[in-house]
Amino acid sequence: MNDLLRFFKANIRPVGFAWSMTFLSGFGQTFLLSLYVPELLRILDLEKAEFGSIYAVCTVVASVIMLSIGHTIDHKPVKRITTLVLLSLAASCFFLGFSAWHISLLFIAFTGLRLNGQGMLTHIGFTLMSRCFDNDRGKALSLTSLGFSVGEAVFPLLVSAIILQYGFKAAALASGLVLIVYALGVQFMDLKDFDRQQVNTAAFSWKALGGTFSELIKDKRFFIIVSPSFALGFISTAIFFYQYVFAEEKGWSLPLYASFFTAYAVTRFLLSIAGGIWVDRYGARKLFGMYLFPMSIGLLFLSFVEHIYGALVFLILSGISMGIAGTVKTAVIAEVYGTARMGTIRSLFTMFMVFSTAMGPLLIGALLDQGVSFSRTIFLLFVFMVLAQLNALRILKVPRVREVNTVEEV
């Protein structure tokens, strides 16, 4: 822990910037957007499956766009890219606020929120830290991932309070204003060090980009790494998207359930820190082979325990997996592929991750509308997650790439 604190003090500016990216990504994450679901279902008169379909289509579109722009962090000025992403995310919040006017505005809002929030802001933060650090990469990534935990602890409380007091429109517009203010603040930051760390200086071409993606997909390592990430995105998004619907069907107290989410955020926060230390000590590949097992056990509690405390156990165990995932998913990509084309390579993995978050609400919403029980649905998700984790164990046979880091670490 002392090493982590010393590292943070010595690198507070670059790490703090990356942390702000994951923190602000909360405006496009499912845990926050789920707060708008009950009101949007009522206002737009939509069934859960219909709403899940809209969310899925928008997320798929976002994932495709992500694939075409994620590479920009490898060769474009970081300040310019970050500013554009923040302003686009702010505009998406405004569209969400006015989505009651017409359903087409909801499509635009969700596409922008998923692309710029969950997709690009997260991508920027983790890519920069992977490229900046080698020996201390785990620490840098763990501190960056703490933005998720803090956002999950803070944003739901603030946004739900605004929704209850002033309505969802006010909450969405306030979110957009916060993002605009931060985008203005970015203009006064010195981010040139990030630009100097770019090692991919070749001129961009769509042909070369397509060749890189084709090469990656044909590589067996890709499917070993992408399977648990896909499973985690699919399952966590589906559950958190419909979490309040599940709570109502179970007859659980919604305020009590919401308070349990704090335990999830705290657990994720602590394991994000521990995960970074463990990555530097043991290597990302060892953790990657086992990080989904805690959440898998939690799914069994959620499926078979009728008391609301089954949900508490699930949230705590999910916090363990999600906390470690924030660090290990990016670190293992860097260990296996190197960092020379980190933005381009990570954008492909991010595309599949974003795509998985589209399929989760869509398929689970369809199952629920067809009358499949809550317990059976969760158990099916448990089986899926265990199979994905067993496949991930194959990463232990993949050697680590040894490279000379182009950046001098502090």
Short mmCIF file of C-alpha atoms in Angstrom, two decimals:
data_model
loop_
_atom_site.label_atom_id
_atom_site.label_comp_id
_atom_site.label_asym_id
_atom_site.label_seq_id
_atom_site.Cartn_x
_atom_site.Cartn_y
_atom_site.Cartn_z
CA MET A 1 0.00 0.00 0.00
CA ASN A 2 2.88 2.39 0.77
CA ASP A 3 4.31 1.70 -2.69
CA LEU A 4 0.94 2.56 -4.21
CA LEU A 5 0.74 5.86 -2.31
CA ARG A 6 4.29 6.78 -3.30
CA PHE A 7 3.51 5.95 -6.92
CA PHE A 8 0.37 8.09 -6.84
CA LYS A 9 2.16 11.09 -5.32
CA ALA A 10 4.93 10.86 -7.90
CA ASN A 11 2.50 10.54 -10.83
CA ILE A 12 -0.56 12.41 -9.61
CA ARG A 13 -1.12 14.44 -12.78
CA PRO A 14 -1.20 11.68 -15.41
CA VAL A 15 -2.95 9.21 -13.10
CA GLY A 16 -5.42 11.86 -11.93
CA PHE A 17 -6.36 12.67 -15.50
CA ALA A 18 -6.90 9.00 -16.35
CA TRP A 19 -8.97 8.63 -13.16
CA SER A 20 -11.21 11.51 -14.24
CA MET A 21 -11.92 9.67 -17.50
CA THR A 22 -13.27 6.56 -15.79
CA PHE A 23 -15.10 8.68 -13.21
CA LEU A 24 -16.94 10.73 -15.83
CA SER A 25 -17.64 7.63 -17.91
CA GLY A 26 -20.34 6.93 -15.32
CA PHE A 27 -22.67 9.24 -17.25
CA GLY A 28 -22.78 6.60 -19.98
CA GLN A 29 -22.67 3.48 -17.81
CA THR A 30 -25.64 1.18 -17.24
CA PHE A 31 -25.60 1.55 -13.44
CA LEU A 32 -26.58 5.22 -13.87
CA LEU A 33 -28.78 4.95 -16.95
CA SER A 34 -30.87 2.31 -15.16
CA LEU A 35 -32.17 5.08 -12.89
CA TYR A 36 -33.93 6.61 -15.89
CA VAL A 37 -35.54 3.32 -17.00
CA PRO A 38 -38.76 3.31 -14.90
CA GLU A 39 -39.65 6.89 -15.91
CA LEU A 40 -38.79 6.34 -19.58
CA LEU A 41 -40.86 3.15 -19.69
CA ARG A 42 -43.83 5.07 -18.34
CA ILE A 43 -43.50 8.19 -20.47
CA LEU A 44 -42.80 6.41 -23.75
CA ASP A 45 -45.22 3.54 -22.97
CA LEU A 46 -42.70 0.82 -23.77
CA GLU A 47 -42.44 -2.82 -22.75
CA LYS A 48 -39.22 -3.98 -21.11
CA ALA A 49 -38.21 -5.99 -24.20
CA GLU A 50 -38.90 -3.01 -26.48
CA PHE A 51 -36.82 -0.74 -24.31
CA GLY A 52 -34.07 -3.36 -24.13
CA SER A 53 -34.11 -3.59 -27.93
CA ILE A 54 -33.63 0.16 -28.26
CA TYR A 55 -30.78 0.04 -25.77
CA ALA A 56 -29.22 -2.89 -27.62
CA VAL A 57 -29.43 -1.29 -31.07
CA CYS A 58 -27.91 1.94 -29.79
CA THR A 59 -25.13 0.08 -28.03
CA VAL A 60 -24.34 -2.00 -31.12
CA VAL A 61 -24.15 1.15 -33.23
CA ALA A 62 -21.89 2.68 -30.58
CA SER A 63 -19.62 -0.38 -30.63
CA VAL A 64 -19.20 -0.20 -34.41
CA ILE A 65 -18.37 3.50 -34.25
CA MET A 66 -15.97 2.76 -31.40
CA LEU A 67 -14.11 0.34 -33.65
CA SER A 68 -13.57 3.09 -36.22
CA ILE A 69 -12.40 5.85 -33.85
CA GLY A 70 -10.67 4.07 -30.97
CA HIS A 71 -7.36 4.10 -32.83
CA THR A 72 -7.23 7.92 -32.71
CA ILE A 73 -5.72 7.86 -29.21
CA ASP A 74 -2.60 6.29 -30.79
CA HIS A 75 -1.82 9.21 -33.11
CA LYS A 76 -4.04 12.25 -32.39
CA PRO A 77 -3.54 14.95 -29.70
CA VAL A 78 -5.01 13.69 -26.43
CA LYS A 79 -6.48 17.08 -25.51
CA ARG A 80 -8.38 17.32 -28.77
CA ILE A 81 -9.76 13.78 -28.59
CA THR A 82 -10.77 14.14 -24.93
CA THR A 83 -12.52 17.47 -25.48
CA LEU A 84 -14.53 16.15 -28.41
CA VAL A 85 -15.57 13.07 -26.44
CA LEU A 86 -16.64 15.11 -23.39
CA LEU A 87 -18.68 17.56 -25.47
CA SER A 88 -20.31 14.69 -27.38
CA LEU A 89 -21.20 13.00 -24.10
CA ALA A 90 -22.68 16.27 -22.81
CA ALA A 91 -24.79 16.62 -25.96
CA SER A 92 -26.01 13.04 -25.47
CA CYS A 93 -27.14 13.93 -21.94
CA PHE A 94 -29.13 16.85 -23.36
CA PHE A 95 -30.77 14.55 -25.91
CA LEU A 96 -31.68 12.19 -23.07
CA GLY A 97 -33.29 15.06 -21.18
CA PHE A 98 -35.54 15.88 -24.13
CA SER A 99 -36.17 12.26 -25.18
CA ALA A 100 -39.78 12.47 -23.96
CA TRP A 101 -40.48 14.67 -26.99
CA HIS A 102 -39.81 11.86 -29.48
CA ILE A 103 -38.39 8.36 -29.31
CA SER A 104 -35.80 9.21 -32.00
CA LEU A 105 -34.08 11.48 -29.47
CA LEU A 106 -33.74 8.48 -27.16
CA PHE A 107 -31.89 6.60 -29.91
CA ILE A 108 -29.46 9.49 -30.38
CA ALA A 109 -29.00 9.87 -26.63
CA PHE A 110 -28.27 6.22 -25.88
CA THR A 111 -25.91 5.86 -28.84
CA GLY A 112 -23.90 8.89 -27.73
CA LEU A 113 -23.94 7.92 -24.06
CA ARG A 114 -22.70 4.41 -24.72
CA LEU A 115 -20.10 5.46 -27.30
CA ASN A 116 -18.59 8.41 -25.46
CA GLY A 117 -19.19 7.38 -21.85
CA GLN A 118 -18.77 3.66 -21.53
CA GLY A 119 -16.65 3.45 -24.67
CA MET A 120 -14.26 6.32 -25.38
CA LEU A 121 -13.68 7.88 -21.94
CA THR A 122 -12.84 4.48 -20.47
CA HIS A 123 -10.70 3.68 -23.51
CA ILE A 124 -8.74 6.92 -23.21
CA GLY A 125 -7.95 6.48 -19.52
CA PHE A 126 -6.80 2.87 -19.68
CA THR A 127 -4.90 3.22 -22.96
CA LEU A 128 -2.87 6.17 -21.68
CA MET A 129 -1.94 4.39 -18.45
CA SER A 130 -0.99 1.18 -20.24
CA ARG A 131 1.30 3.14 -22.52
CA CYS A 132 2.85 5.29 -19.78
CA PHE A 133 3.90 2.55 -17.37
CA ASP A 134 5.37 -0.94 -17.57
CA ASN A 135 6.69 -2.16 -14.20
CA ASP A 136 4.01 -0.15 -12.37
CA ARG A 137 1.26 -0.68 -14.91
CA GLY A 138 -0.93 -2.52 -12.40
CA LYS A 139 -0.79 0.39 -9.95
CA ALA A 140 -1.58 2.93 -12.66
CA LEU A 141 -4.51 0.93 -13.98
CA SER A 142 -5.89 0.21 -10.51
CA LEU A 143 -5.86 3.88 -9.57
CA THR A 144 -7.52 4.69 -12.88
CA SER A 145 -10.23 2.10 -12.30
CA LEU A 146 -11.08 3.70 -8.95
CA GLY A 147 -12.98 6.25 -10.97
CA PHE A 148 -15.62 3.60 -11.60
CA SER A 149 -16.03 2.87 -7.90
CA VAL A 150 -16.26 6.51 -6.88
CA GLY A 151 -18.72 7.19 -9.68
CA GLU A 152 -20.89 4.26 -8.65
CA ALA A 153 -20.94 5.53 -5.08
CA VAL A 154 -21.61 9.19 -5.90
CA PHE A 155 -23.60 9.50 -9.12
CA PRO A 156 -26.61 7.27 -8.26
CA LEU A 157 -27.19 9.19 -5.04
CA LEU A 158 -27.00 12.60 -6.73
CA VAL A 159 -28.91 11.69 -9.88
CA SER A 160 -31.68 9.80 -8.06
CA ALA A 161 -32.11 12.76 -5.70
CA ILE A 162 -32.48 15.13 -8.65
CA ILE A 163 -34.91 12.77 -10.38
CA LEU A 164 -37.08 12.48 -7.27
CA GLN A 165 -37.09 16.23 -6.69
CA TYR A 166 -37.12 17.69 -10.20
CA GLY A 167 -37.59 14.82 -12.68
CA PHE A 168 -35.34 12.91 -15.06
CA LYS A 169 -35.06 15.84 -17.51
CA ALA A 170 -33.37 18.03 -14.91
CA ALA A 171 -30.99 15.21 -13.96
CA ALA A 172 -29.93 14.65 -17.58
CA LEU A 173 -29.43 18.36 -18.28
CA ALA A 174 -27.42 18.82 -15.08
CA SER A 175 -25.18 15.91 -16.13
CA GLY A 176 -24.52 17.58 -19.47
CA LEU A 177 -23.56 20.85 -17.80
CA VAL A 178 -21.06 19.08 -15.53
CA LEU A 179 -19.37 17.56 -18.57
CA ILE A 180 -19.17 20.89 -20.37
CA VAL A 181 -17.52 22.49 -17.35
CA TYR A 182 -14.91 19.73 -17.21
CA ALA A 183 -14.31 19.97 -20.97
CA LEU A 184 -13.50 23.65 -20.46
CA GLY A 185 -11.14 22.71 -17.63
CA VAL A 186 -9.28 20.29 -19.92
CA GLN A 187 -8.23 23.27 -22.06
CA PHE A 188 -6.02 24.47 -19.22
CA MET A 189 -4.33 21.09 -18.67
CA ASP A 190 -0.88 20.24 -20.01
CA LEU A 191 -1.33 16.90 -21.76
CA LYS A 192 1.63 17.10 -24.14
CA ASP A 193 3.49 14.33 -22.30
CA PHE A 194 0.78 11.91 -23.39
CA ASP A 195 1.28 12.97 -27.00
CA ARG A 196 5.05 12.49 -26.77
CA GLN A 197 4.48 8.94 -25.55
CA GLN A 198 2.71 7.97 -28.77
CA VAL A 199 4.84 5.48 -30.65
CA ASN A 200 2.44 4.88 -33.54
CA THR A 201 3.41 7.74 -35.85
CA ALA A 202 2.57 6.06 -39.15
CA ALA A 203 -0.05 7.72 -41.32
CA PHE A 204 -3.51 6.34 -40.70
CA SER A 205 -5.13 4.15 -43.34
CA TRP A 206 -8.33 2.14 -43.24
CA LYS A 207 -6.58 -0.70 -45.04
CA ALA A 208 -3.91 -0.97 -42.35
CA LEU A 209 -6.56 -0.74 -39.62
CA GLY A 210 -8.58 -3.53 -41.21
CA GLY A 211 -5.46 -5.64 -41.55
CA THR A 212 -4.67 -5.20 -37.86
CA PHE A 213 -8.18 -6.22 -36.82
CA SER A 214 -8.13 -9.23 -39.15
CA GLU A 215 -4.80 -10.35 -37.72
CA LEU A 216 -6.09 -10.04 -34.16
CA ILE A 217 -9.30 -11.99 -34.77
CA LYS A 218 -7.41 -14.87 -36.38
CA ASP A 219 -5.13 -15.11 -33.33
CA LYS A 220 -6.25 -17.69 -30.73
CA ARG A 221 -5.18 -15.33 -27.96
CA PHE A 222 -7.96 -12.97 -28.92
CA PHE A 223 -10.77 -15.40 -28.08
CA ILE A 224 -9.09 -16.43 -24.84
CA ILE A 225 -9.06 -12.80 -23.70
CA VAL A 226 -12.37 -11.65 -25.13
CA SER A 227 -14.58 -14.47 -23.77
CA PRO A 228 -14.56 -13.52 -20.05
CA SER A 229 -14.76 -9.82 -20.92
CA PHE A 230 -17.79 -10.51 -23.09
CA ALA A 231 -19.42 -12.61 -20.37
CA LEU A 232 -18.78 -10.00 -17.70
CA GLY A 233 -20.20 -7.18 -19.83
CA PHE A 234 -23.21 -9.23 -20.90
CA ILE A 235 -24.14 -10.42 -17.41
CA SER A 236 -23.36 -7.35 -15.34
CA THR A 237 -25.16 -5.03 -17.74
CA ALA A 238 -28.24 -7.24 -17.94
CA ILE A 239 -28.55 -7.51 -14.18
CA PHE A 240 -27.80 -3.88 -13.38
CA PHE A 241 -30.06 -2.67 -16.20
CA TYR A 242 -33.06 -4.52 -14.75
CA GLN A 243 -31.95 -4.52 -11.11
CA TYR A 244 -34.84 -2.40 -9.86
CA VAL A 245 -37.29 -4.44 -11.91
CA PHE A 246 -35.87 -7.60 -10.30
CA ALA A 247 -36.14 -6.01 -6.85
CA GLU A 248 -39.79 -5.11 -7.42
CA GLU A 249 -40.62 -8.64 -8.63
CA LYS A 250 -38.90 -10.13 -5.58
CA GLY A 251 -40.83 -7.80 -3.29
CA TRP A 252 -37.62 -6.33 -1.93
CA SER A 253 -37.41 -2.87 -0.40
CA LEU A 254 -36.03 -0.59 -3.12
CA PRO A 255 -34.41 1.88 -0.66
CA LEU A 256 -32.74 -1.01 1.17
CA TYR A 257 -31.56 -2.54 -2.10
CA ALA A 258 -30.20 0.83 -3.23
CA SER A 259 -28.27 1.12 0.03
CA PHE A 260 -26.67 -2.29 -0.64
CA PHE A 261 -25.14 -0.81 -3.78
CA THR A 262 -22.80 1.14 -1.54
CA ALA A 263 -21.33 -2.18 -0.36
CA TYR A 264 -20.74 -3.08 -4.00
CA ALA A 265 -19.00 0.23 -4.66
CA VAL A 266 -16.79 -0.08 -1.56
CA THR A 267 -15.82 -3.66 -2.41
CA ARG A 268 -15.02 -2.71 -5.99
CA PHE A 269 -12.96 0.23 -4.72
CA LEU A 270 -10.86 -1.95 -2.40
CA LEU A 271 -10.35 -4.72 -4.95
CA SER A 272 -9.39 -2.19 -7.60
CA ILE A 273 -6.49 -1.18 -5.36
CA ALA A 274 -5.58 -4.76 -4.47
CA GLY A 275 -5.89 -5.86 -8.10
CA GLY A 276 -3.28 -3.35 -9.21
CA ILE A 277 -0.82 -4.48 -6.55
CA TRP A 278 -1.42 -8.13 -7.45
CA VAL A 279 -0.92 -7.48 -11.17
CA ASP A 280 2.50 -5.93 -10.53
CA ARG A 281 3.43 -8.74 -8.13
CA TYR A 282 2.05 -11.85 -9.86
CA GLY A 283 1.32 -10.76 -13.42
CA ALA A 284 -2.01 -10.08 -15.12
CA ARG A 285 -2.35 -13.52 -16.69
CA LYS A 286 -2.61 -15.35 -13.35
CA LEU A 287 -5.40 -13.06 -12.13
CA PHE A 288 -7.15 -13.17 -15.49
CA GLY A 289 -7.62 -16.91 -15.14
CA MET A 290 -9.73 -16.58 -12.00
CA TYR A 291 -11.24 -13.09 -11.59
CA LEU A 292 -14.79 -14.08 -12.60
CA PHE A 293 -15.24 -16.85 -10.04
CA PRO A 294 -16.40 -14.58 -7.15
CA MET A 295 -19.20 -13.09 -9.25
CA SER A 296 -20.15 -16.60 -10.44
CA ILE A 297 -20.72 -17.65 -6.82
CA GLY A 298 -22.69 -14.47 -6.25
CA LEU A 299 -25.03 -15.38 -9.08
CA LEU A 300 -25.94 -18.56 -7.23
CA PHE A 301 -26.94 -16.52 -4.17
CA LEU A 302 -28.97 -14.16 -6.33
CA SER A 303 -30.71 -17.06 -8.05
CA PHE A 304 -31.59 -19.29 -5.09
CA VAL A 305 -31.74 -17.04 -2.00
CA GLU A 306 -35.16 -15.39 -1.70
CA HIS A 307 -34.20 -13.02 1.11
CA ILE A 308 -32.87 -9.60 0.11
CA TYR A 309 -29.55 -10.41 1.76
CA GLY A 310 -28.90 -12.78 -1.14
CA ALA A 311 -28.69 -9.63 -3.25
CA LEU A 312 -26.19 -8.15 -0.78
CA VAL A 313 -23.92 -11.20 -1.10
CA PHE A 314 -24.19 -10.99 -4.89
CA LEU A 315 -23.27 -7.31 -4.93
CA ILE A 316 -20.25 -7.81 -2.66
CA LEU A 317 -18.93 -10.75 -4.68
CA SER A 318 -19.61 -8.84 -7.91
CA GLY A 319 -17.61 -5.95 -6.50
CA ILE A 320 -14.64 -8.31 -6.14
CA SER A 321 -14.77 -9.42 -9.78
CA MET A 322 -15.52 -5.97 -11.16
CA GLY A 323 -12.76 -4.39 -9.07
CA ILE A 324 -10.12 -6.80 -10.32
CA ALA A 325 -11.49 -6.64 -13.87
CA GLY A 326 -10.91 -2.90 -14.09
CA THR A 327 -7.17 -3.50 -13.90
CA VAL A 328 -6.57 -6.99 -15.21
CA LYS A 329 -8.46 -6.75 -18.52
CA THR A 330 -6.26 -3.98 -19.86
CA ALA A 331 -3.07 -5.23 -18.21
CA VAL A 332 -3.36 -8.66 -19.81
CA ILE A 333 -3.73 -7.08 -23.26
CA ALA A 334 -0.53 -5.12 -22.67
CA GLU A 335 1.29 -8.24 -21.43
CA VAL A 336 0.20 -10.36 -24.38
CA TYR A 337 0.33 -7.84 -27.25
CA GLY A 338 2.62 -5.04 -26.06
CA THR A 339 1.74 -1.33 -26.06
CA ALA A 340 2.93 -0.04 -29.45
CA ARG A 341 -0.62 -0.16 -30.89
CA MET A 342 -2.48 -0.22 -27.60
CA GLY A 343 -5.26 2.15 -28.66
CA THR A 344 -5.99 0.24 -31.85
CA ILE A 345 -5.85 -3.19 -30.24
CA ARG A 346 -7.84 -2.20 -27.18
CA SER A 347 -10.54 -0.60 -29.36
CA LEU A 348 -11.31 -4.01 -30.86
CA PHE A 349 -11.66 -5.58 -27.42
CA THR A 350 -13.72 -2.60 -26.28
CA MET A 351 -16.02 -3.02 -29.28
CA PHE A 352 -16.79 -6.60 -28.27
CA MET A 353 -17.25 -5.52 -24.65
CA VAL A 354 -19.67 -2.76 -25.64
CA PHE A 355 -21.47 -5.19 -27.96
CA SER A 356 -21.89 -7.61 -25.04
CA THR A 357 -23.55 -4.86 -23.00
CA ALA A 358 -26.04 -4.46 -25.83
CA MET A 359 -26.96 -8.12 -25.96
CA GLY A 360 -27.44 -8.47 -22.19
CA PRO A 361 -30.51 -6.23 -21.69
CA LEU A 362 -31.97 -7.36 -25.03
CA LEU A 363 -31.88 -11.11 -24.40
CA ILE A 364 -32.68 -10.97 -20.69
CA GLY A 365 -35.55 -8.57 -21.33
CA ALA A 366 -36.94 -11.00 -23.90
CA LEU A 367 -36.66 -13.90 -21.44
CA LEU A 368 -38.49 -11.93 -18.75
CA ASP A 369 -41.26 -10.90 -21.12
CA GLN A 370 -41.67 -14.57 -22.10
CA GLY A 371 -42.30 -15.45 -18.47
CA VAL A 372 -38.97 -17.14 -17.68
CA SER A 373 -38.50 -16.98 -13.93
CA PHE A 374 -35.97 -14.71 -12.29
CA SER A 375 -34.12 -17.64 -10.66
CA ARG A 376 -33.83 -19.63 -13.87
CA THR A 377 -32.58 -16.59 -15.79
CA ILE A 378 -29.87 -15.89 -13.25
CA PHE A 379 -28.81 -19.54 -13.17
CA LEU A 380 -28.37 -19.53 -16.96
CA LEU A 381 -26.13 -16.52 -16.57
CA PHE A 382 -24.13 -18.41 -13.93
CA VAL A 383 -23.47 -21.29 -16.35
CA PHE A 384 -22.40 -18.87 -19.08
CA MET A 385 -19.96 -17.07 -16.79
CA VAL A 386 -18.33 -20.27 -15.50
CA LEU A 387 -17.75 -21.55 -19.05
CA ALA A 388 -16.17 -18.23 -20.04
CA GLN A 389 -13.87 -18.29 -17.02
CA LEU A 390 -12.76 -21.86 -17.74
CA ASN A 391 -11.79 -20.77 -21.24
CA ALA A 392 -9.85 -17.84 -19.78
CA LEU A 393 -7.62 -20.23 -17.83
CA ARG A 394 -5.90 -21.00 -21.15
CA ILE A 395 -4.18 -17.60 -20.88
CA LEU A 396 -1.67 -19.18 -18.49
CA LYS A 397 -0.07 -20.94 -21.47
CA VAL A 398 0.37 -17.67 -23.41
CA PRO A 399 3.82 -16.08 -22.97
CA ARG A 400 4.28 -12.46 -21.92
CA VAL A 401 5.64 -9.98 -24.46
CA ARG A 402 8.89 -8.44 -23.28
CA GLU A 403 9.36 -4.93 -24.58
CA VAL A 404 11.54 -1.93 -23.84
CA ASN A 405 9.21 0.74 -22.49
CA THR A 406 9.59 4.02 -24.38
CA VAL A 407 8.53 6.07 -21.38
CA GLU A 408 10.73 6.70 -18.38
CA GLU A 409 8.80 5.77 -15.26
CA VAL A 410 9.00 7.77 -12.08
#
